[in-house]
Tab-separated table of C-alpha atoms in Angstrom:
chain	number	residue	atom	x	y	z
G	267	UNK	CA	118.250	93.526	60.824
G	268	UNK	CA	114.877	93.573	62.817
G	269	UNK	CA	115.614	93.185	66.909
G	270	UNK	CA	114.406	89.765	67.744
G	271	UNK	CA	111.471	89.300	69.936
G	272	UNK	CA	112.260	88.375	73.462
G	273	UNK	CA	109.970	85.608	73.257
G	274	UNK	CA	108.548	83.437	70.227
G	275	UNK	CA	106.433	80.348	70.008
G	276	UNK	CA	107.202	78.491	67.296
G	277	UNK	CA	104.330	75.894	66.080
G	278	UNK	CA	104.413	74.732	69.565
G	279	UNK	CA	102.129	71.430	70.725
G	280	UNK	CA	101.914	70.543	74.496
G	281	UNK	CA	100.723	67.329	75.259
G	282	UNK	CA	100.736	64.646	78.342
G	283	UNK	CA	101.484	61.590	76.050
G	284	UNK	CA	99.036	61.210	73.661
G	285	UNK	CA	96.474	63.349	74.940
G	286	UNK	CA	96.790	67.468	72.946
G	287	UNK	CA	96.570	70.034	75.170
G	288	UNK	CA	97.062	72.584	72.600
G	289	UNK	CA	98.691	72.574	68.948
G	290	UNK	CA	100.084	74.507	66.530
G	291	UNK	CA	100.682	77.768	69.278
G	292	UNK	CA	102.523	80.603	67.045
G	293	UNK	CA	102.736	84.122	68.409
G	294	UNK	CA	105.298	86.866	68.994
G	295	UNK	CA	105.786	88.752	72.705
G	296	UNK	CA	107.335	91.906	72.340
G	297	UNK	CA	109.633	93.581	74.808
G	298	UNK	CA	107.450	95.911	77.680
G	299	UNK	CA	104.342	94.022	75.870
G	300	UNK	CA	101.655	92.804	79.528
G	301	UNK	CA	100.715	89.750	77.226
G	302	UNK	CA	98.041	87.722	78.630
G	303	UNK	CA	97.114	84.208	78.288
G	304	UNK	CA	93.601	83.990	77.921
G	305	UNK	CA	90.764	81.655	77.205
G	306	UNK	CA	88.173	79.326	79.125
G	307	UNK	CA	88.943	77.263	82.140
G	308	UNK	CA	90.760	73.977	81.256
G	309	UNK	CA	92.318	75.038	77.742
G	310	UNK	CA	95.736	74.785	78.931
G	311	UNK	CA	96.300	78.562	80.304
G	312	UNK	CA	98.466	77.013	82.923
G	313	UNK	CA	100.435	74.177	80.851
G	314	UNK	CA	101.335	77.051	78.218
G	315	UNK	CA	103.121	79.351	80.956
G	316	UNK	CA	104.555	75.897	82.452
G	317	UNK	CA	106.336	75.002	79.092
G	318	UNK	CA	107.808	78.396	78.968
G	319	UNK	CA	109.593	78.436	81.953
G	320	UNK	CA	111.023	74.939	80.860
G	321	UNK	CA	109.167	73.238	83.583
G	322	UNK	CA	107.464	70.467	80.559
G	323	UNK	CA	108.865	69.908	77.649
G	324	UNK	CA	107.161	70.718	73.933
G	325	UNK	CA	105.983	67.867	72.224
G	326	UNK	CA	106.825	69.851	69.183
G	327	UNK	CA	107.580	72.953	68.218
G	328	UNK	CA	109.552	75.494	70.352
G	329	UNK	CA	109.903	78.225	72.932
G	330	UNK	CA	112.612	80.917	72.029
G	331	UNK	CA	114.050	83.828	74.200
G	332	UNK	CA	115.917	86.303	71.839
G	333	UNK	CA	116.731	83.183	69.864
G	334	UNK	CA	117.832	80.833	71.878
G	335	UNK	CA	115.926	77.452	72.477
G	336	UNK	CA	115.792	76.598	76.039
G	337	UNK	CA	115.667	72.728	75.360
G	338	UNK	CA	118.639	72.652	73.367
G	339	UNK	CA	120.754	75.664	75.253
G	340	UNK	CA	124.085	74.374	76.890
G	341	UNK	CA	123.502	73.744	80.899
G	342	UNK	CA	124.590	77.521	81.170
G	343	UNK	CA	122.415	79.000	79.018
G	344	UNK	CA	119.416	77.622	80.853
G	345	UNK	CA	120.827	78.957	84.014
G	346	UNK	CA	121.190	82.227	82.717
G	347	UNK	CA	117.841	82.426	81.004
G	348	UNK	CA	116.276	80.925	84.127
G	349	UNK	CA	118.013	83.960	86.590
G	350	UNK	CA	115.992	86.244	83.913
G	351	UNK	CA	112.993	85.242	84.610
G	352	UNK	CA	110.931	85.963	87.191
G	353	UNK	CA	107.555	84.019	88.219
G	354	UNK	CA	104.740	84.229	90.615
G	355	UNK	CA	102.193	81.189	90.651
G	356	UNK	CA	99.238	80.866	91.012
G	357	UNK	CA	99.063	79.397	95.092
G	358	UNK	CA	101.690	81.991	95.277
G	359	UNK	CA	104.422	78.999	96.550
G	360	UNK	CA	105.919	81.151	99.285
G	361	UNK	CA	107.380	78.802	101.621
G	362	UNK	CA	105.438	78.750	104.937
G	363	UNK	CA	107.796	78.092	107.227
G	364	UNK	CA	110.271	81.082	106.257
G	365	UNK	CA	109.347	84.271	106.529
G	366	UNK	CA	108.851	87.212	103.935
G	367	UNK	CA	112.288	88.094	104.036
G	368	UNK	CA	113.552	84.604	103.549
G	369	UNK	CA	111.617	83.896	100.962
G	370	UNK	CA	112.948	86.818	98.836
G	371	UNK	CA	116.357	86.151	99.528
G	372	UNK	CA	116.224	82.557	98.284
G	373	UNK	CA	116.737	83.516	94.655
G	374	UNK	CA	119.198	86.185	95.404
G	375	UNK	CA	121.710	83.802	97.917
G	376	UNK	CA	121.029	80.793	94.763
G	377	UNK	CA	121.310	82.971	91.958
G	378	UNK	CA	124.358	85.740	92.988
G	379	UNK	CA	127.577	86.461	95.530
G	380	UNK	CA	125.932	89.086	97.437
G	381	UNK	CA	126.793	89.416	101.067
G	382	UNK	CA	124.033	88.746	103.518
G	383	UNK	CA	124.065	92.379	104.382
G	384	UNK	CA	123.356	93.363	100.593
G	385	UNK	CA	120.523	91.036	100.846
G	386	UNK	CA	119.239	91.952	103.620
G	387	UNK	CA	119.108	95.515	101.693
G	388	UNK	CA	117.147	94.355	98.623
G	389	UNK	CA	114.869	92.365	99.921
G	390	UNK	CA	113.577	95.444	102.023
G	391	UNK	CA	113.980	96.877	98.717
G	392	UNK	CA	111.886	94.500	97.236
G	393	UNK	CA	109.225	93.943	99.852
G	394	UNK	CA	108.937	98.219	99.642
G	395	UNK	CA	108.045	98.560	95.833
G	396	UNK	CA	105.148	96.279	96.693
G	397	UNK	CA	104.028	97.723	99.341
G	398	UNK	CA	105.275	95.579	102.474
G	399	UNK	CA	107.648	97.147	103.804
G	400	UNK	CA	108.262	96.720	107.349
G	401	UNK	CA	106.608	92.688	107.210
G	402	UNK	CA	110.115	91.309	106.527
G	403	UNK	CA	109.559	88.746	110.165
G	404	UNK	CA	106.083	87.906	109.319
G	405	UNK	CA	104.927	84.449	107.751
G	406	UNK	CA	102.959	83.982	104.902
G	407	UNK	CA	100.231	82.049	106.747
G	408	UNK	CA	99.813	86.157	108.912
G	409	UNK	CA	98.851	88.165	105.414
G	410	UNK	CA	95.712	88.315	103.747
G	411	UNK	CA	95.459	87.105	100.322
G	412	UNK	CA	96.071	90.029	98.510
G	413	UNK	CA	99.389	90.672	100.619
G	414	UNK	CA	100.263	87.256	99.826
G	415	UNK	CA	99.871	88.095	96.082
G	416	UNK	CA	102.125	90.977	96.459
G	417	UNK	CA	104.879	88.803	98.568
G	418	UNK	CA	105.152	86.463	95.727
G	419	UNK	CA	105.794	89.253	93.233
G	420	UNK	CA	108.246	90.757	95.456
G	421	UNK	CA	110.184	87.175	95.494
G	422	UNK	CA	109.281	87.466	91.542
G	423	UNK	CA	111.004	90.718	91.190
G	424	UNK	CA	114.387	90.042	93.740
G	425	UNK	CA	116.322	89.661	90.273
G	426	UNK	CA	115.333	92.800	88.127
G	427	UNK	CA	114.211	89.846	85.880
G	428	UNK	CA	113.875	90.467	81.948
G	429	UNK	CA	110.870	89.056	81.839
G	430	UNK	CA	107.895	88.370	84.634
G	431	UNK	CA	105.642	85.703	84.660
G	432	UNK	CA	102.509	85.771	86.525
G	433	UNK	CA	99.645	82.472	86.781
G	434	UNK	CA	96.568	84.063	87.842
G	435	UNK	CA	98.063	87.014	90.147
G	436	UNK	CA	94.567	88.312	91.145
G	437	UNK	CA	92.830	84.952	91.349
G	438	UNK	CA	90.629	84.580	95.020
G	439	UNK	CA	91.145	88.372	95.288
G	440	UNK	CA	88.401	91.113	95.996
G	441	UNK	CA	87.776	93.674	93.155
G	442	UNK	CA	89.836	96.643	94.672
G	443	UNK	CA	92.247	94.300	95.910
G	444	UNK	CA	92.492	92.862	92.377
G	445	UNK	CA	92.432	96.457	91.065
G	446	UNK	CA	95.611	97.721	93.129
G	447	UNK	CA	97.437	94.161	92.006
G	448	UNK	CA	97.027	95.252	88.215
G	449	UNK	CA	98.009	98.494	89.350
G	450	UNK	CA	101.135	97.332	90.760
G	451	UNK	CA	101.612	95.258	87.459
G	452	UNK	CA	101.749	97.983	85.390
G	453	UNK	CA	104.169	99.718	87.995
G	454	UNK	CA	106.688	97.095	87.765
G	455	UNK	CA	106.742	96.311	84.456
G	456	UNK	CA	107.836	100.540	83.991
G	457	UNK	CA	110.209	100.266	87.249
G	458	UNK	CA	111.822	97.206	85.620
G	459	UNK	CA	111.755	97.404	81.781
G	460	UNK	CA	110.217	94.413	82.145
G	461	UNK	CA	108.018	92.279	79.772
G	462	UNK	CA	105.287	90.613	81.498
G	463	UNK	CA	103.630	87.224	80.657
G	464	UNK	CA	99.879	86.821	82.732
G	465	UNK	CA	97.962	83.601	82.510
G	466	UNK	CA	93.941	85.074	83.323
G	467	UNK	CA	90.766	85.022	82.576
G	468	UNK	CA	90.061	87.816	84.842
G	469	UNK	CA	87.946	89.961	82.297
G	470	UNK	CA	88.810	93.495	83.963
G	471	UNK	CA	92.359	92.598	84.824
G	472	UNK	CA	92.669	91.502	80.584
G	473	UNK	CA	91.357	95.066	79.426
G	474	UNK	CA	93.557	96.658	82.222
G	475	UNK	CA	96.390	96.241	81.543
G	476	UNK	CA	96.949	93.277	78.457
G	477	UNK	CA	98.274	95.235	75.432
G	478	UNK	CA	98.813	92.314	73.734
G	479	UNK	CA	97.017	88.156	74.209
G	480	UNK	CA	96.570	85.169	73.021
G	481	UNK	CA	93.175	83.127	72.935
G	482	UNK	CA	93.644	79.562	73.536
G	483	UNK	CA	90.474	77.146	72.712
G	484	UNK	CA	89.865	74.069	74.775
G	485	UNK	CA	87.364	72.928	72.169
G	486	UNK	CA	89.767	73.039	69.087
G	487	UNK	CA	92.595	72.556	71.121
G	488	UNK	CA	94.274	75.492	69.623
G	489	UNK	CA	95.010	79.315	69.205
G	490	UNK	CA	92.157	81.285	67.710
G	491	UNK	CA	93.354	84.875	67.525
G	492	UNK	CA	96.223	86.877	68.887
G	493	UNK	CA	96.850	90.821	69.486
G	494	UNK	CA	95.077	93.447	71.292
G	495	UNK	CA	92.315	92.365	73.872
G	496	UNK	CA	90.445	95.585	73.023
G	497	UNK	CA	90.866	94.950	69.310
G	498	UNK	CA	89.857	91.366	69.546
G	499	UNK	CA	86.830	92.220	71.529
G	500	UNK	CA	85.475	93.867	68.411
G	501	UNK	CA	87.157	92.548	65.744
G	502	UNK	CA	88.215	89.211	66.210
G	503	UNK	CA	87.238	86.887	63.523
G	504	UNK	CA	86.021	84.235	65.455
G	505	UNK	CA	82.937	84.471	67.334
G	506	UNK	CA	84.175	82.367	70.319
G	507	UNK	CA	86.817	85.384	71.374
G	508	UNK	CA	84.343	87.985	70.844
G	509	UNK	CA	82.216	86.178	72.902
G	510	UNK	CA	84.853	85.871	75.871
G	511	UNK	CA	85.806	89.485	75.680
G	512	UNK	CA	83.014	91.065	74.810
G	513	UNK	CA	80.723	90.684	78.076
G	514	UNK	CA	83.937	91.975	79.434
G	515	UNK	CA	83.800	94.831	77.695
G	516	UNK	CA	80.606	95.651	78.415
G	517	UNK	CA	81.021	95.085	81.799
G	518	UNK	CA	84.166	97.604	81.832
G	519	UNK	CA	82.728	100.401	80.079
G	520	UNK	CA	84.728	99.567	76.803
């Protein structure tokens, strides 16, 4: 019997009441795959990662890690699927009035028994694989952008979660500040056995580090080819993907 995936979409349509965002969404993400989310700006990059960390609710179809629906698991099951996942947004969402090192101990003091000292412990542990050690006392509003980036993946990462998802990680960022976040990616998807989940449309970021992606289409308000970014880029099917990924690819050398 084949290991199921960690995560499957399952003929999944997202939709704010009658309006389709996207329909008919089928794909497979393997465990250690970086799977991005790709495709033009409006096609529902965004909404797609939202509905699979059970923030909005399919309008059909479903969302299933190793299995198990997240809409239909008991109250516990959603708890325990939520405590494996781990996810950075887009604006970041640290909390500006806390600092670092509060921030990354909110998930650890709501999701385990640890004492304050262990804490303390891991979130230096934390705030070190990212490269900020030794900011514990500062506030968000004191980093640059790019350290910003990296405190939100630190708060990502306070679990050892199964599986990390990441809206537009290098978004606002300078190339070599985008280049060391991908870097860092890759890093903690090894460190943690992780399997990673990126919503971009960052062309170097995709070739990077993606292994594996999805193209969404805000014209036919659907998928139009999954699998490797560097395969799609010259063999896709459909011209719209080539399209997308192939000034990338020139760009990068590919």
């Amino acid at each position: 019997m084949s290991e199921l995936p960690p995560i499957r979409v399952d003929a999944l349509t997202m939709a704010f009441g009658t309006r389709v965002v996207q329909r008919d969404l089928s794909f497979d993400i393997q465990r250690g795959d970086v799977f991005i989310i790709m495709g033009g700006s409006g096609c529902g990059k965004s909404t797609l990662l939202k509905h699979m960390i059970g923030l909005l609710r399919p309008a059909a179809g479903q969302i299933l890690y190793d299995g198990v629906d997240y809409w239909t698991a008991s109250d516990a099951q959603q708890r325990q699927l939520r405590r494996n996942w781990g996810v950075s947004f887009q604006s970041g969402s640290l909390f500006s009035a806390m600092t670092l090192a509060e921030n990354i101990a909110l998930p650890l003091q709501h999701y385990t028994r640890r004492s304050p000292a262990e804490i303390d412990e891991l979130v230096h542990y934390k705030l070190s694989l990212v490269g900020l050690g030794g900011f514990e006392d500062f506030y968000p509003a004191e980093l640059s952008g790019g350290m910003q980036k990296r405190a939100s993946l630190a708060r990502a990462i306070a679990l050892d979660p199964d599986i990390l998802m990441l809206d537009e990680p290098s978004a606002g960022l300078d190339p070599v500040s985008s280049e060391r976040l991908d870097e860092l990616i890759l890093q903690l998807r090894d460190s943690l056995g992780a399997t990673v989940v990126v919503v971009t449309h960052e062309l170097a970021s995709i070739f990077a580090i993606g292994n594996n992606a999805v193209f969404l289409d805000g014209e036919t308000k659907t998928m139009l080819d999954y699998g490797d970014p560097k395969q799609l880029a010259r063999h896709s099917e459909h011209a719209a993907v080539r399209r997308f990924l192939g000034r990338g690819n020139l760009l990068a050398g590919h």
